Amino acid sequence: MKIAIGSDHGGFKLKGEVIKHLKEKQIEVVDFGTYSEDSCDYPDVAEKVAEEVVMKNFEFGILICGTGIGISISANKVAGIRAALCCDTFSAHATREHNNANILALGERVVGVGLALDIVDTFLNAKFQGGRHQNRIDKISHIEDKYIK
Ligand code: RB5
């Protein structure tokens, strides 16, 4: 499994913890920035990671900002991205099972490191259930076709 990861300055410290955690589990992870705590713009990083995921260069993306909100909103503007902001483990497995989410978003200022790492593990270990859920995802794609120019 290959993971693309990125954050703004607000998610920089948690990004480091997630990278360390994934490497300890022998999961390949590529860091698309930001590379310091200097202020930067979360849409820039969201776009890079989202592109890598829709191009299928990586199975999943992980995006982190202060709240997880701005970076997930940004990633969801890329057609084919289903970025899910998760603050609990139930949402982390449900969004894989039902929404086939391909990016996990986290908020460094919202969740502690321990919970964040549990959310990451839960998200990566859960499987999409297909069936009626695929029909709903197809409807999301139709919305993209209609409104994303
Ligand atoms: C940066 O201060 C902060 O606005 C950003 O990390 C994020 O929380 C935006 O949604």
PDB file of N, CA and C in Angstrom, residues 15-58:
ATOM      1  N   LYS A  15       1.513  15.494  10.991  1.00  0.00           N
ATOM      2  CA  LYS A  15       1.979  14.789   9.775  1.00  0.00           C
ATOM      3  C   LYS A  15       3.241  13.981  10.083  1.00  0.00           C
ATOM      4  N   GLY A  16       4.150  14.575  10.837  1.00  0.00           N
ATOM      5  CA  GLY A  16       5.388  13.871  11.200  1.00  0.00           C
ATOM      6  C   GLY A  16       5.090  12.607  12.003  1.00  0.00           C
ATOM      7  N   GLU A  17       4.132  12.701  12.912  1.00  0.00           N
ATOM      8  CA  GLU A  17       3.759  11.534  13.735  1.00  0.00           C
ATOM      9  C   GLU A  17       3.137  10.442  12.868  1.00  0.00           C
ATOM     10  N   VAL A  18       2.301  10.845  11.922  1.00  0.00           N
ATOM     11  CA  VAL A  18       1.631   9.854  11.059  1.00  0.00           C
ATOM     12  C   VAL A  18       2.661   9.167  10.161  1.00  0.00           C
ATOM     13  N   ILE A  19       3.601   9.949   9.622  1.00  0.00           N
ATOM     14  CA  ILE A  19       4.642   9.370   8.755  1.00  0.00           C
ATOM     15  C   ILE A  19       5.453   8.336   9.537  1.00  0.00           C
ATOM     16  N   LYS A  20       5.860   8.710  10.750  1.00  0.00           N
ATOM     17  CA  LYS A  20       6.656   7.801  11.599  1.00  0.00           C
ATOM     18  C   LYS A  20       5.877   6.505  11.850  1.00  0.00           C
ATOM     19  N   HIS A  21       4.594   6.664  12.175  1.00  0.00           N
ATOM     20  CA  HIS A  21       3.719   5.523  12.475  1.00  0.00           C
ATOM     21  C   HIS A  21       3.592   4.600  11.255  1.00  0.00           C
ATOM     22  N   LEU A  22       3.391   5.173  10.082  1.00  0.00           N
ATOM     23  CA  LEU A  22       3.220   4.348   8.878  1.00  0.00           C
ATOM     24  C   LEU A  22       4.525   3.627   8.537  1.00  0.00           C
ATOM     25  N   LYS A  23       5.640   4.330   8.697  1.00  0.00           N
ATOM     26  CA  LYS A  23       6.936   3.703   8.392  1.00  0.00           C
ATOM     27  C   LYS A  23       7.206   2.532   9.338  1.00  0.00           C
ATOM     28  N   GLU A  24       6.827   2.699  10.607  1.00  0.00           N
ATOM     29  CA  GLU A  24       6.997   1.602  11.578  1.00  0.00           C
ATOM     30  C   GLU A  24       6.193   0.377  11.163  1.00  0.00           C
ATOM     31  N   LYS A  25       5.108   0.615  10.433  1.00  0.00           N
ATOM     32  CA  LYS A  25       4.269  -0.498   9.963  1.00  0.00           C
ATOM     33  C   LYS A  25       4.669  -0.945   8.557  1.00  0.00           C
ATOM     34  N   GLN A  26       5.820  -0.481   8.097  1.00  0.00           N
ATOM     35  CA  GLN A  26       6.351  -0.826   6.756  1.00  0.00           C
ATOM     36  C   GLN A  26       5.406  -0.387   5.633  1.00  0.00           C
ATOM     37  N   ILE A  27       4.626   0.667   5.866  1.00  0.00           N
ATOM     38  CA  ILE A  27       3.745   1.190   4.822  1.00  0.00           C
ATOM     39  C   ILE A  27       4.485   2.320   4.109  1.00  0.00           C
ATOM     40  N   GLU A  28       4.521   2.241   2.773  1.00  0.00           N
ATOM     41  CA  GLU A  28       5.231   3.250   1.988  1.00  0.00           C
ATOM     42  C   GLU A  28       4.455   4.562   2.012  1.00  0.00           C
ATOM     43  N   VAL A  29       5.153   5.641   2.341  1.00  0.00           N
ATOM     44  CA  VAL A  29       4.493   6.942   2.444  1.00  0.00           C
ATOM     45  C   VAL A  29       5.382   8.007   1.818  1.00  0.00           C
ATOM     46  N   VAL A  30       4.775   8.842   0.960  1.00  0.00           N
ATOM     47  CA  VAL A  30       5.517   9.937   0.329  1.00  0.00           C
ATOM     48  C   VAL A  30       4.923  11.254   0.805  1.00  0.00           C
ATOM     49  N   ASP A  31       5.818  12.144   1.253  1.00  0.00           N
ATOM     50  CA  ASP A  31       5.434  13.419   1.862  1.00  0.00           C
ATOM     51  C   ASP A  31       5.423  14.530   0.803  1.00  0.00           C
ATOM     52  N   PHE A  32       4.250  15.093   0.544  1.00  0.00           N
ATOM     53  CA  PHE A  32       4.114  16.168  -0.447  1.00  0.00           C
ATOM     54  C   PHE A  32       4.112  17.558   0.198  1.00  0.00           C
ATOM     55  N   GLY A  33       4.678  17.659   1.392  1.00  0.00           N
ATOM     56  CA  GLY A  33       4.805  18.947   2.059  1.00  0.00           C
ATOM     57  C   GLY A  33       3.614  19.233   2.967  1.00  0.00           C
ATOM     58  N   THR A  34       3.663  20.330   3.588  1.00  0.00           N
ATOM     59  CA  THR A  34       4.683  21.344   3.680  1.00  0.00           C
ATOM     60  C   THR A  34       5.865  20.807   4.500  1.00  0.00           C
ATOM     61  N   TYR A  35       7.018  21.426   4.353  1.00  0.00           N
ATOM     62  CA  TYR A  35       8.213  20.863   4.964  1.00  0.00           C
ATOM     63  C   TYR A  35       8.747  21.677   6.140  1.00  0.00           C
ATOM     64  N   SER A  36       7.960  22.649   6.609  1.00  0.00           N
ATOM     65  CA  SER A  36       8.348  23.410   7.803  1.00  0.00           C
ATOM     66  C   SER A  36       7.073  23.969   8.434  1.00  0.00           C
ATOM     67  N   GLU A  37       7.239  24.614   9.570  1.00  0.00           N
ATOM     68  CA  GLU A  37       6.074  25.201  10.247  1.00  0.00           C
ATOM     69  C   GLU A  37       5.789  26.631   9.770  1.00  0.00           C
ATOM     70  N   ASP A  38       6.484  27.062   8.724  1.00  0.00           N
ATOM     71  CA  ASP A  38       6.183  28.383   8.147  1.00  0.00           C
ATOM     72  C   ASP A  38       4.780  28.366   7.555  1.00  0.00           C
ATOM     73  N   SER A  39       4.110  29.496   7.679  1.00  0.00           N
ATOM     74  CA  SER A  39       2.740  29.587   7.192  1.00  0.00           C
ATOM     75  C   SER A  39       2.660  29.303   5.689  1.00  0.00           C
ATOM     76  N   CYS A  40       1.670  28.515   5.293  1.00  0.00           N
ATOM     77  CA  CYS A  40       1.467  28.223   3.872  1.00  0.00           C
ATOM     78  C   CYS A  40      -0.029  28.042   3.632  1.00  0.00           C
ATOM     79  N   ASP A  41      -0.402  27.780   2.380  1.00  0.00           N
ATOM     80  CA  ASP A  41      -1.819  27.717   2.016  1.00  0.00           C
ATOM     81  C   ASP A  41      -2.247  26.266   1.795  1.00  0.00           C
ATOM     82  N   TYR A  42      -3.223  25.825   2.610  1.00  0.00           N
ATOM     83  CA  TYR A  42      -3.635  24.406   2.533  1.00  0.00           C
ATOM     84  C   TYR A  42      -4.160  23.967   1.153  1.00  0.00           C
ATOM     85  N   PRO A  43      -4.775  24.849   0.332  1.00  0.00           N
ATOM     86  CA  PRO A  43      -5.245  24.333  -0.969  1.00  0.00           C
ATOM     87  C   PRO A  43      -4.103  23.823  -1.859  1.00  0.00           C
ATOM     88  N   ASP A  44      -2.907  24.435  -1.725  1.00  0.00           N
ATOM     89  CA  ASP A  44      -1.776  24.018  -2.569  1.00  0.00           C
ATOM     90  C   ASP A  44      -1.389  22.562  -2.297  1.00  0.00           C
ATOM     91  N   VAL A  45      -1.332  22.205  -1.028  1.00  0.00           N
ATOM     92  CA  VAL A  45      -0.946  20.835  -0.653  1.00  0.00           C
ATOM     93  C   VAL A  45      -2.080  19.867  -0.969  1.00  0.00           C
ATOM     94  N   ALA A  46      -3.312  20.303  -0.706  1.00  0.00           N
ATOM     95  CA  ALA A  46      -4.478  19.446  -0.984  1.00  0.00           C
ATOM     96  C   ALA A  46      -4.501  19.065  -2.462  1.00  0.00           C
ATOM     97  N   GLU A  47      -4.239  20.033  -3.317  1.00  0.00           N
ATOM     98  CA  GLU A  47      -4.294  19.785  -4.763  1.00  0.00           C
ATOM     99  C   GLU A  47      -3.235  18.756  -5.179  1.00  0.00           C
ATOM    100  N   LYS A  48      -2.005  18.919  -4.639  1.00  0.00           N
ATOM    101  CA  LYS A  48      -0.920  17.988  -4.995  1.00  0.00           C
ATOM    102  C   LYS A  48      -1.287  16.546  -4.630  1.00  0.00           C
ATOM    103  N   VAL A  49      -1.722  16.360  -3.388  1.00  0.00           N
ATOM    104  CA  VAL A  49      -2.035  15.002  -2.908  1.00  0.00           C
ATOM    105  C   VAL A  49      -3.246  14.441  -3.655  1.00  0.00           C
ATOM    106  N   ALA A  50      -4.253  15.283  -3.862  1.00  0.00           N
ATOM    107  CA  ALA A  50      -5.469  14.834  -4.554  1.00  0.00           C
ATOM    108  C   ALA A  50      -5.130  14.378  -5.977  1.00  0.00           C
ATOM    109  N   GLU A  51      -4.273  15.127  -6.656  1.00  0.00           N
ATOM    110  CA  GLU A  51      -3.874  14.742  -8.019  1.00  0.00           C
ATOM    111  C   GLU A  51      -3.180  13.380  -8.018  1.00  0.00           C
ATOM    112  N   GLU A  52      -2.306  13.167  -7.058  1.00  0.00           N
ATOM    113  CA  GLU A  52      -1.588  11.887  -6.985  1.00  0.00           C
ATOM    114  C   GLU A  52      -2.559  10.731  -6.787  1.00  0.00           C
ATOM    115  N   VAL A  53      -3.607  10.972  -6.003  1.00  0.00           N
ATOM    116  CA  VAL A  53      -4.576   9.901  -5.714  1.00  0.00           C
ATOM    117  C   VAL A  53      -5.463   9.640  -6.938  1.00  0.00           C
ATOM    118  N   VAL A  54      -5.968  10.702  -7.589  1.00  0.00           N
ATOM    119  CA  VAL A  54      -6.828  10.449  -8.764  1.00  0.00           C
ATOM    120  C   VAL A  54      -6.030   9.853  -9.927  1.00  0.00           C
ATOM    121  N   MET A  55      -4.726  10.176  -9.992  1.00  0.00           N
ATOM    122  CA  MET A  55      -3.869   9.578 -11.032  1.00  0.00           C
ATOM    123  C   MET A  55      -3.540   8.115 -10.705  1.00  0.00           C
ATOM    124  N   LYS A  56      -3.967   7.663  -9.551  1.00  0.00           N
ATOM    125  CA  LYS A  56      -3.744   6.300  -9.057  1.00  0.00           C
ATOM    126  C   LYS A  56      -2.264   5.987  -8.817  1.00  0.00           C
ATOM    127  N   ASN A  57      -1.488   7.032  -8.544  1.00  0.00           N
ATOM    128  CA  ASN A  57      -0.090   6.810  -8.146  1.00  0.00           C
ATOM    129  C   ASN A  57      -0.017   6.318  -6.702  1.00  0.00           C
ATOM    130  N   PHE A  58      -1.076   6.568  -5.949  1.00  0.00           N
ATOM    131  CA  PHE A  58      -1.156   6.155  -4.542  1.00  0.00           C
ATOM    132  C   PHE A  58      -2.553   5.611  -4.282  1.00  0.00           C
TER     133      PHE A  58
END
